[in-house]
PDB file of C-alpha atoms in Angstrom:
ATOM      1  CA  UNK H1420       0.000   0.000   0.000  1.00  0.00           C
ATOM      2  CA  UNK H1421       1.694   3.524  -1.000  1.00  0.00           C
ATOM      3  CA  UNK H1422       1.138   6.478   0.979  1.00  0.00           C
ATOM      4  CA  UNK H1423      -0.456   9.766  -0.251  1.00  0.00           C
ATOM      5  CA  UNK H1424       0.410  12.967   1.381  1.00  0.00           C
ATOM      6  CA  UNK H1425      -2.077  14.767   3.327  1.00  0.00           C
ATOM      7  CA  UNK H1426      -1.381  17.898   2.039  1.00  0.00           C
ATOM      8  CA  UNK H1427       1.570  19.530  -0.942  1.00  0.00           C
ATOM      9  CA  UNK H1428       1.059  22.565  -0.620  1.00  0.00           C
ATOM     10  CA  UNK H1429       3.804  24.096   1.593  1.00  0.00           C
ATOM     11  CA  UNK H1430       2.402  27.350   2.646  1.00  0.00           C
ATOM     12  CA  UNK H1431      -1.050  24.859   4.063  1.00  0.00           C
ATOM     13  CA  UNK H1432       1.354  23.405   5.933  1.00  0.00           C
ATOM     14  CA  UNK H1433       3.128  26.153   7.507  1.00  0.00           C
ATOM     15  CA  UNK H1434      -0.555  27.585   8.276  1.00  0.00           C
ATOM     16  CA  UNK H1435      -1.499  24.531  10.111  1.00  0.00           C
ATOM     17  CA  UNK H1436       1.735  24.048  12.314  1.00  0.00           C
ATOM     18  CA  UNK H1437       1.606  28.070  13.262  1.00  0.00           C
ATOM     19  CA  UNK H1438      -2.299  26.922  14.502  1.00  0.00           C
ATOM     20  CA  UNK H1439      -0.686  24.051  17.077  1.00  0.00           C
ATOM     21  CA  UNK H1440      -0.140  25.161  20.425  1.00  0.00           C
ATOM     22  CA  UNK H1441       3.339  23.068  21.149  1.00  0.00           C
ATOM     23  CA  UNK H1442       4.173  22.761  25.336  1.00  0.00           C
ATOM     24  CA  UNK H1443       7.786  24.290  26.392  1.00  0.00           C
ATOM     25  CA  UNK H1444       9.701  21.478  25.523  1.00  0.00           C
ATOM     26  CA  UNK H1445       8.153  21.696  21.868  1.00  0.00           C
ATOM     27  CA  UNK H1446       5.731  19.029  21.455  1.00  0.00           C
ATOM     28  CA  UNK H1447       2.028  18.069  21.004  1.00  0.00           C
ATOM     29  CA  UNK H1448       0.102  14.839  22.436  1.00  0.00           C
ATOM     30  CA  UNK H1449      -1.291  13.033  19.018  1.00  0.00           C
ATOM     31  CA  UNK H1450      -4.231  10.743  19.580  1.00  0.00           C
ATOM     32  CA  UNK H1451      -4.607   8.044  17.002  1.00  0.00           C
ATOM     33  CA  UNK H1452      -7.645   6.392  15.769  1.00  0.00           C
ATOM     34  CA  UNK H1453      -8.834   4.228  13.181  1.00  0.00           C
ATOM     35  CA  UNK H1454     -10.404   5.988  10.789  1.00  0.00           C
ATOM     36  CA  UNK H1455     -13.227   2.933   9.798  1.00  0.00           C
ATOM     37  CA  UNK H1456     -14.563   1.735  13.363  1.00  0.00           C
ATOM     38  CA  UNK H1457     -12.875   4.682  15.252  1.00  0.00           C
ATOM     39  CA  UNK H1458     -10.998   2.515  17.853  1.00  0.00           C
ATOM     40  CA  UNK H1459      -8.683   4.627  19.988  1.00  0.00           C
ATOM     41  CA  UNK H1460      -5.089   3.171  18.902  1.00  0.00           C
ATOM     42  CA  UNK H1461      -2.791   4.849  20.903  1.00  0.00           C
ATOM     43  CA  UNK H1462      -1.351   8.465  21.713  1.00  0.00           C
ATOM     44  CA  UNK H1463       2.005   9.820  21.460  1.00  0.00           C
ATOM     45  CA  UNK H1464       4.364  12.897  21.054  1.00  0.00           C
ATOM     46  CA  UNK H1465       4.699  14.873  17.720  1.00  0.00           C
ATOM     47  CA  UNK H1466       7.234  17.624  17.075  1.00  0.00           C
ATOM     48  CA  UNK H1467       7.203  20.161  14.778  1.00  0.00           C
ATOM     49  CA  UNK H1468       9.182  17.920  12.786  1.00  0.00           C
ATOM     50  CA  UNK H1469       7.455  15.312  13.145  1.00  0.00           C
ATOM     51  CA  UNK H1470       4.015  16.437  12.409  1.00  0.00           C
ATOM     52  CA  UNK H1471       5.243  18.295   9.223  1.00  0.00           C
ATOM     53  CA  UNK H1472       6.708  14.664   8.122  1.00  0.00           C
ATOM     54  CA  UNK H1473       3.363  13.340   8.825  1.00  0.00           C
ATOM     55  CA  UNK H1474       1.430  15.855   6.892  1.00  0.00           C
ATOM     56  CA  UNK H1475       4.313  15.273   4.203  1.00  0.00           C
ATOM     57  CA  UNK H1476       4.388  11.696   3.807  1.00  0.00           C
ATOM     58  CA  UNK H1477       0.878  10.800   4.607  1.00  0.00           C
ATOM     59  CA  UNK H1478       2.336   8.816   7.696  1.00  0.00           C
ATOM     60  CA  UNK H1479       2.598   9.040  11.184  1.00  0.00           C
ATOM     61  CA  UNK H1480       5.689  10.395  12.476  1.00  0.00           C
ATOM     62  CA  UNK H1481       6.113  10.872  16.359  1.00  0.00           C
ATOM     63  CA  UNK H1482       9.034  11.919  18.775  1.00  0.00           C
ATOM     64  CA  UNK H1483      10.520   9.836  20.676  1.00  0.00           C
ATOM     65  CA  UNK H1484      11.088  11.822  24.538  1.00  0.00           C
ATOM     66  CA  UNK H1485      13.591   8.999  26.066  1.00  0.00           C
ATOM     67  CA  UNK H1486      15.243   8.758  22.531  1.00  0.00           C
ATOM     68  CA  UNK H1487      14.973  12.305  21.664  1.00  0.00           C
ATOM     69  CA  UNK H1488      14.760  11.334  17.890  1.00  0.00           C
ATOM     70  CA  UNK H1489      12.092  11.015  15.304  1.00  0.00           C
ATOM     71  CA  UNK H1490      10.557   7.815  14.509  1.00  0.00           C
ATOM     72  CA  UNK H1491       8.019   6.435  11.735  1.00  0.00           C
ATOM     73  CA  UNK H1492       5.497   4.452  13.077  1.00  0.00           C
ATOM     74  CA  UNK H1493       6.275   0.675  11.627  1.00  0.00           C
ATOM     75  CA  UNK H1494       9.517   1.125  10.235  1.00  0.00           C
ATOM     76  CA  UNK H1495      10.595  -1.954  11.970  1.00  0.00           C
ATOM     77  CA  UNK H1496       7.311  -4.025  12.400  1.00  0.00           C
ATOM     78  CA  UNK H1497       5.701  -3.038   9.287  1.00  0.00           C
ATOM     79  CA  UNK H1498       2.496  -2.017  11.182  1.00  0.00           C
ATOM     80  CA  UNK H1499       2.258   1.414   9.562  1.00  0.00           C
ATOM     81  CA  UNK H1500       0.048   4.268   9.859  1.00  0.00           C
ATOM     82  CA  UNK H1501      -1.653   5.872   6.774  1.00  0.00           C
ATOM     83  CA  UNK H1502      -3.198   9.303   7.902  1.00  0.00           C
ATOM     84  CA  UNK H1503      -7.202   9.678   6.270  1.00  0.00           C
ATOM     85  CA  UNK H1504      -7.968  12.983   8.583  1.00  0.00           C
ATOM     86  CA  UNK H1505      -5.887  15.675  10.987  1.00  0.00           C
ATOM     87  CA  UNK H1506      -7.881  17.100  13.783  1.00  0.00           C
ATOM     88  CA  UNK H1507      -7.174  19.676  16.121  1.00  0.00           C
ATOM     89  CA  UNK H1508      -8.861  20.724  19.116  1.00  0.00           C
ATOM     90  CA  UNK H1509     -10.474  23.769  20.203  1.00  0.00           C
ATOM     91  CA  UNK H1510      -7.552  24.640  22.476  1.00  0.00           C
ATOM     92  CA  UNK H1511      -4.809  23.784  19.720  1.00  0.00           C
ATOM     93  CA  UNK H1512      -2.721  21.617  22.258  1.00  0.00           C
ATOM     94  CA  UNK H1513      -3.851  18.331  21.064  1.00  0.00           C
ATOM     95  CA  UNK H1514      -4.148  16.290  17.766  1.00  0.00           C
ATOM     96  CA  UNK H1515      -6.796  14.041  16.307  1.00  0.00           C
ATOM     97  CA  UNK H1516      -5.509  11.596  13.693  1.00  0.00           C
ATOM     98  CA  UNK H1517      -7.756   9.265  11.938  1.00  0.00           C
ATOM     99  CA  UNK H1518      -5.291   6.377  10.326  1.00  0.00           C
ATOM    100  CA  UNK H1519      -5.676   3.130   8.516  1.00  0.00           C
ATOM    101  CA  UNK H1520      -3.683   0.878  10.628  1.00  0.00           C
ATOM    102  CA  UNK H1521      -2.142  -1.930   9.216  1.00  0.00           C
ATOM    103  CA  UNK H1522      -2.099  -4.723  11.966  1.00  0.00           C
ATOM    104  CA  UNK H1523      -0.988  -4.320  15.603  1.00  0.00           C
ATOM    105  CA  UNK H1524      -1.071  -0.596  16.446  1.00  0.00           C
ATOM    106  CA  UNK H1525       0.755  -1.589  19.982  1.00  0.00           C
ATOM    107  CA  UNK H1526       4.107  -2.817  21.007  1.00  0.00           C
ATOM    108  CA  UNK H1527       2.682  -5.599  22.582  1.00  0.00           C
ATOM    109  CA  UNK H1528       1.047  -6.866  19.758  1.00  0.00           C
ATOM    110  CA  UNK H1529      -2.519  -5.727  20.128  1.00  0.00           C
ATOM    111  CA  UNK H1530      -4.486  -3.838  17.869  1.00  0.00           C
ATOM    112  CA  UNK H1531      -4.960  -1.531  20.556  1.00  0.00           C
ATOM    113  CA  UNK H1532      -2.704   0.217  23.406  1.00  0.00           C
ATOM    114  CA  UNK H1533      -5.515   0.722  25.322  1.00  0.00           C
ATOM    115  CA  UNK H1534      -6.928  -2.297  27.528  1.00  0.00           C
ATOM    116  CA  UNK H1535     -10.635  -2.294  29.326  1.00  0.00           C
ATOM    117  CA  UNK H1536     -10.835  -0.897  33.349  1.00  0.00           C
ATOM    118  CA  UNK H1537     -14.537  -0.104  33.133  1.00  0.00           C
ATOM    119  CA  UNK H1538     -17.356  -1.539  31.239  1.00  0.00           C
ATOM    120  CA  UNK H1539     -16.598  -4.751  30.700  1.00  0.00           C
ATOM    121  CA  UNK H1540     -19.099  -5.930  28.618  1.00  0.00           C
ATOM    122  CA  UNK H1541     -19.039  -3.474  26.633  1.00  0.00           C
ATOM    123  CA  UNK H1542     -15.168  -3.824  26.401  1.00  0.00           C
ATOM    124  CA  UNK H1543     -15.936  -7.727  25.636  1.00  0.00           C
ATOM    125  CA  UNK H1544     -18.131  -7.011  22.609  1.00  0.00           C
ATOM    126  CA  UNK H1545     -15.252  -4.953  21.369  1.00  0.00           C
ATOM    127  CA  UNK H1546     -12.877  -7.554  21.816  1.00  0.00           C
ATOM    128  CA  UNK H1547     -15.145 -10.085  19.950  1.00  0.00           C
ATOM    129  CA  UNK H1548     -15.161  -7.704  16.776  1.00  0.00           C
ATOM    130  CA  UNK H1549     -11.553  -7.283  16.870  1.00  0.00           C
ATOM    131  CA  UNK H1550     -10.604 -10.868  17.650  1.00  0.00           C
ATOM    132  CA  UNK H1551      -9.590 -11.457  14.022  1.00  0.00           C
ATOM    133  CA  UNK H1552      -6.799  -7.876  13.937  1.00  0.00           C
ATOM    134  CA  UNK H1553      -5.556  -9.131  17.525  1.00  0.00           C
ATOM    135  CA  UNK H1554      -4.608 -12.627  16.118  1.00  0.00           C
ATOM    136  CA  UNK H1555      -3.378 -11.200  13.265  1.00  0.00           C
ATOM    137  CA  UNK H1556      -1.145  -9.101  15.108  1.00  0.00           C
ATOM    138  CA  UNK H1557       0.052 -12.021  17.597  1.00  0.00           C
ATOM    139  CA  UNK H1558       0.752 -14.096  14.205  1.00  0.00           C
ATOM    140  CA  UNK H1559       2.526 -11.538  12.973  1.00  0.00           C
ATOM    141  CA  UNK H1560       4.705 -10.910  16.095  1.00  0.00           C
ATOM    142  CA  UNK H1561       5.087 -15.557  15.693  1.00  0.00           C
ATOM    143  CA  UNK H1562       7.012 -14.841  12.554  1.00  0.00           C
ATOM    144  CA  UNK H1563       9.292 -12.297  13.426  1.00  0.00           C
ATOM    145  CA  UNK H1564      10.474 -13.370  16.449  1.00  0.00           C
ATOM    146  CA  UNK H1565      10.083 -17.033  16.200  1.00  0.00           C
ATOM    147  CA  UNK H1566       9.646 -18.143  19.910  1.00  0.00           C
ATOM    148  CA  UNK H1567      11.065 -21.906  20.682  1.00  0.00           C
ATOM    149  CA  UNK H1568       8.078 -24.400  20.686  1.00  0.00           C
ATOM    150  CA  UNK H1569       5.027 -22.301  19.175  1.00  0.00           C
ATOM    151  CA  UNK H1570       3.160 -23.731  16.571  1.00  0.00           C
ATOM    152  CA  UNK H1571       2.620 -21.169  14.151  1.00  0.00           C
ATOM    153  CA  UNK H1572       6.615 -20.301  14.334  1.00  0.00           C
ATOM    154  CA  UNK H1573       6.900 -23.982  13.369  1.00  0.00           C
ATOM    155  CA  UNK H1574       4.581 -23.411  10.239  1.00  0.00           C
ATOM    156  CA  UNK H1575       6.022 -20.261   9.069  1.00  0.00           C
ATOM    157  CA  UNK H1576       9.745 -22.350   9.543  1.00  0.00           C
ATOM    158  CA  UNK H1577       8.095 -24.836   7.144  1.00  0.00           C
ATOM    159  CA  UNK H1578       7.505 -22.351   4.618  1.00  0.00           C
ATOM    160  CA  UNK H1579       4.339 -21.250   2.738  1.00  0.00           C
ATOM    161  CA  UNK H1580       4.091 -24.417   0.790  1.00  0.00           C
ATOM    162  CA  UNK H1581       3.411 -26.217   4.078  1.00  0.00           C
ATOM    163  CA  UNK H1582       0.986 -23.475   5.835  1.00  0.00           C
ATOM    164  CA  UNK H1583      -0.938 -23.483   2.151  1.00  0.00           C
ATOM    165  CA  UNK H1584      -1.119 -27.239   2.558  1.00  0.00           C
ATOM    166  CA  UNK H1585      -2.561 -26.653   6.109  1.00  0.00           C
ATOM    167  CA  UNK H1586      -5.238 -24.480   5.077  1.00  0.00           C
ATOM    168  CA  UNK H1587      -6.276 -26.756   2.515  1.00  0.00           C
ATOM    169  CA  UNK H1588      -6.889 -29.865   5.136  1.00  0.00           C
ATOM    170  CA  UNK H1589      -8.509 -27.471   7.489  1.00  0.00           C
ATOM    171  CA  UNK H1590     -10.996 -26.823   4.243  1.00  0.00           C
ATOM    172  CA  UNK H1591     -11.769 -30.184   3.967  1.00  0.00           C
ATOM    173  CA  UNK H1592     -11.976 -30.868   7.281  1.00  0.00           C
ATOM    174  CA  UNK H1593     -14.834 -27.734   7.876  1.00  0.00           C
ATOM    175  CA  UNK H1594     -16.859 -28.802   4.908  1.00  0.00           C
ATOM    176  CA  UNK H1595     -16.786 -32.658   6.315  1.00  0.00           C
ATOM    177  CA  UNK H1596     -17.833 -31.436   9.846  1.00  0.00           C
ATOM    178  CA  UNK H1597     -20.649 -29.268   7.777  1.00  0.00           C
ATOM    179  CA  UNK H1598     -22.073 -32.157   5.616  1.00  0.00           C
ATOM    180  CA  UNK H1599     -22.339 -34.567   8.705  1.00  0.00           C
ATOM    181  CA  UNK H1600     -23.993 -31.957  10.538  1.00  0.00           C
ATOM    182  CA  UNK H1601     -21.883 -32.180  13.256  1.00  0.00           C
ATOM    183  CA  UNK H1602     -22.632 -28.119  15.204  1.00  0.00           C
ATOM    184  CA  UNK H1603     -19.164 -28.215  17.513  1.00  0.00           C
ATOM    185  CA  UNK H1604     -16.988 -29.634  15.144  1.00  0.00           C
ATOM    186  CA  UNK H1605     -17.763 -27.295  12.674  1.00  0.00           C
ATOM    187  CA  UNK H1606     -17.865 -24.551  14.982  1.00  0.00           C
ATOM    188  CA  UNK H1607     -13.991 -25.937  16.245  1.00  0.00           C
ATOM    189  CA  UNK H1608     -12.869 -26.868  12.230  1.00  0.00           C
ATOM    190  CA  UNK H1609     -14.059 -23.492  11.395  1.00  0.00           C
ATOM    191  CA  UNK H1610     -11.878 -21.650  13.706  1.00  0.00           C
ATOM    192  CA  UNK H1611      -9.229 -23.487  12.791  1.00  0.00           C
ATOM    193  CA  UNK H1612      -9.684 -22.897   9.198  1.00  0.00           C
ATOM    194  CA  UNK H1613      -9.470 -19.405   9.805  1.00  0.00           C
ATOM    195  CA  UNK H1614      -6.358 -19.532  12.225  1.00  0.00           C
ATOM    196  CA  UNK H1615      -4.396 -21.077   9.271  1.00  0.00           C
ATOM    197  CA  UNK H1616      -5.626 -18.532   6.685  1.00  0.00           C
ATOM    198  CA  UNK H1617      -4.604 -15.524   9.221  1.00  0.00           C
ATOM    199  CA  UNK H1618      -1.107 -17.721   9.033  1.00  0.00           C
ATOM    200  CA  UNK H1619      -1.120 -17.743   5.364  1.00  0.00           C
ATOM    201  CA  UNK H1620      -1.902 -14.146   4.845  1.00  0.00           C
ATOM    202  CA  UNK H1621       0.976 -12.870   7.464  1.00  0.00           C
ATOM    203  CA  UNK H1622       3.018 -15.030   4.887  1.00  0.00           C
ATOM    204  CA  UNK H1623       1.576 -13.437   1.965  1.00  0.00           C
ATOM    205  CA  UNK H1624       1.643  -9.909   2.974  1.00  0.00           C
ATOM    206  CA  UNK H1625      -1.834  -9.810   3.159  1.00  0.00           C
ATOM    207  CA  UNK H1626      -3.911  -7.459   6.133  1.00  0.00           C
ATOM    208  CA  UNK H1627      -6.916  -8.513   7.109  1.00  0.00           C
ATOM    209  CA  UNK H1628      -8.039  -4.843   6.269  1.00  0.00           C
ATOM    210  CA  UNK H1629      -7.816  -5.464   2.631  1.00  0.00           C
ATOM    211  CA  UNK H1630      -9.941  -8.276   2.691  1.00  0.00           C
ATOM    212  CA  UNK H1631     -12.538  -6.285   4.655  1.00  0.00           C
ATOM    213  CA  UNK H1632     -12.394  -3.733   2.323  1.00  0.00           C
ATOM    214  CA  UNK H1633     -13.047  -6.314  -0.553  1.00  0.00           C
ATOM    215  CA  UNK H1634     -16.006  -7.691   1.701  1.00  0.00           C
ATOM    216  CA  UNK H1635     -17.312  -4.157   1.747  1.00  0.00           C
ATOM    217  CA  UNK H1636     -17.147  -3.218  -1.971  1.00  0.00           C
ATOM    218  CA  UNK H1637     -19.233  -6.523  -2.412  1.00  0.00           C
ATOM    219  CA  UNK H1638     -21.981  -5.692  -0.055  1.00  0.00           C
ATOM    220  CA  UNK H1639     -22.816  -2.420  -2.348  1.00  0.00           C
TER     221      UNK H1639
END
């Protein structure tokens, strides 16, 4: 996916950074959300610098305070940023950015930085939407760092050929459980099935946000 700058025009630029109220040691806080189901993502520092980048490149940029340097969000994990919408707030001390996020927004490996404290139910609910981006994300984080006796690191050591062959007998397997009318196997063979696609798409390249978006432009 290539990005598209927000804005080229230098002088709307300038006009917006002269509007953001930076604190004394010259930064802004920057909350991030996703621009289709607007899930807080996470917050963070943006310079000057960093939000002119951002605006530049169509990416998020933020400053690092223990690093004191610039950084682009997914440079290493590939979990990037693309800015849809800049906000800023009636004070001017704090941004709004609406992103597409490409899987895990967190360190950790969640989709989200933020975790539930207070209505759990309807923090559950959430969870149950975003199950698929969270396992995504955890897959994701399987393959790069390869942890000793995990499963999907095993598959993803085996190569595509082997995690395309696993997908295929968890097919078979669903549509068996499905013709014998068998309700918990299919519900368990299902799940399955879709564990090993998530695996094969993390090979591929493939973000469960493109497929969504494909779901979406068949609905119309």
């Amino acid at each position: 996916m290539r990005a598209e700058p927000v804005l080229t025009d230098i002088k709307k630029i300038d006009s917006i950074l002269a509007k953001v109220k930076f604190d004394q040691a010259g930064l802004v806080p920057a909350v991030i959300q996703d621009a289709e189901n607007e899930e807080v993502l996470m917050v963070a520092w943006m310079s000057r610098e960093s939000l002119q980048r951002s605006l530049e490149s169509g990416m998020t940029w933020f400053y690092s305070r223990s690093k004191q340097a610039l950084w682009l969000k997914g440079e290493t994990s590939g979990n990037h940023q693309y800015i849809r919408e800049v906000f800023l707030d009636c004070d001017g001390d704090t941004l709004l950015i609406k992103v597409k996020q490409l899987g895990a927004a967190c360190h950790q490996g969640t989709r989200s930085c933020f975790s539930p404290v207070v209505g759990s139910t309807i923090a559950e609910e959430q969870s149950s939407a975003d199950i698929i981006d969270d396992l995504y994300a955890l897959i994701q984080e399987r393959r790069k760092t390869l942890p000793e006796g995990s499963y999907t690191a095993k598959l993803f050591q085996k190569g595509r050929g082997r995690i395309a062959q696993k997908v295929g007998e968890e097919a078979v397997e669903t549509v068996i459980a499905a013709m014998e009318d068998k309700h918990g196997e299919l519900v368990e063979e299902t799940a399955d099935l879709i564990y090993h696609l998530l695996v094969l798409l993390v090979e591929c390249g493939v973000s469960p946000q493109e497929i969504k978006e494909k779901l979406a432009e068949r609905r119309r």
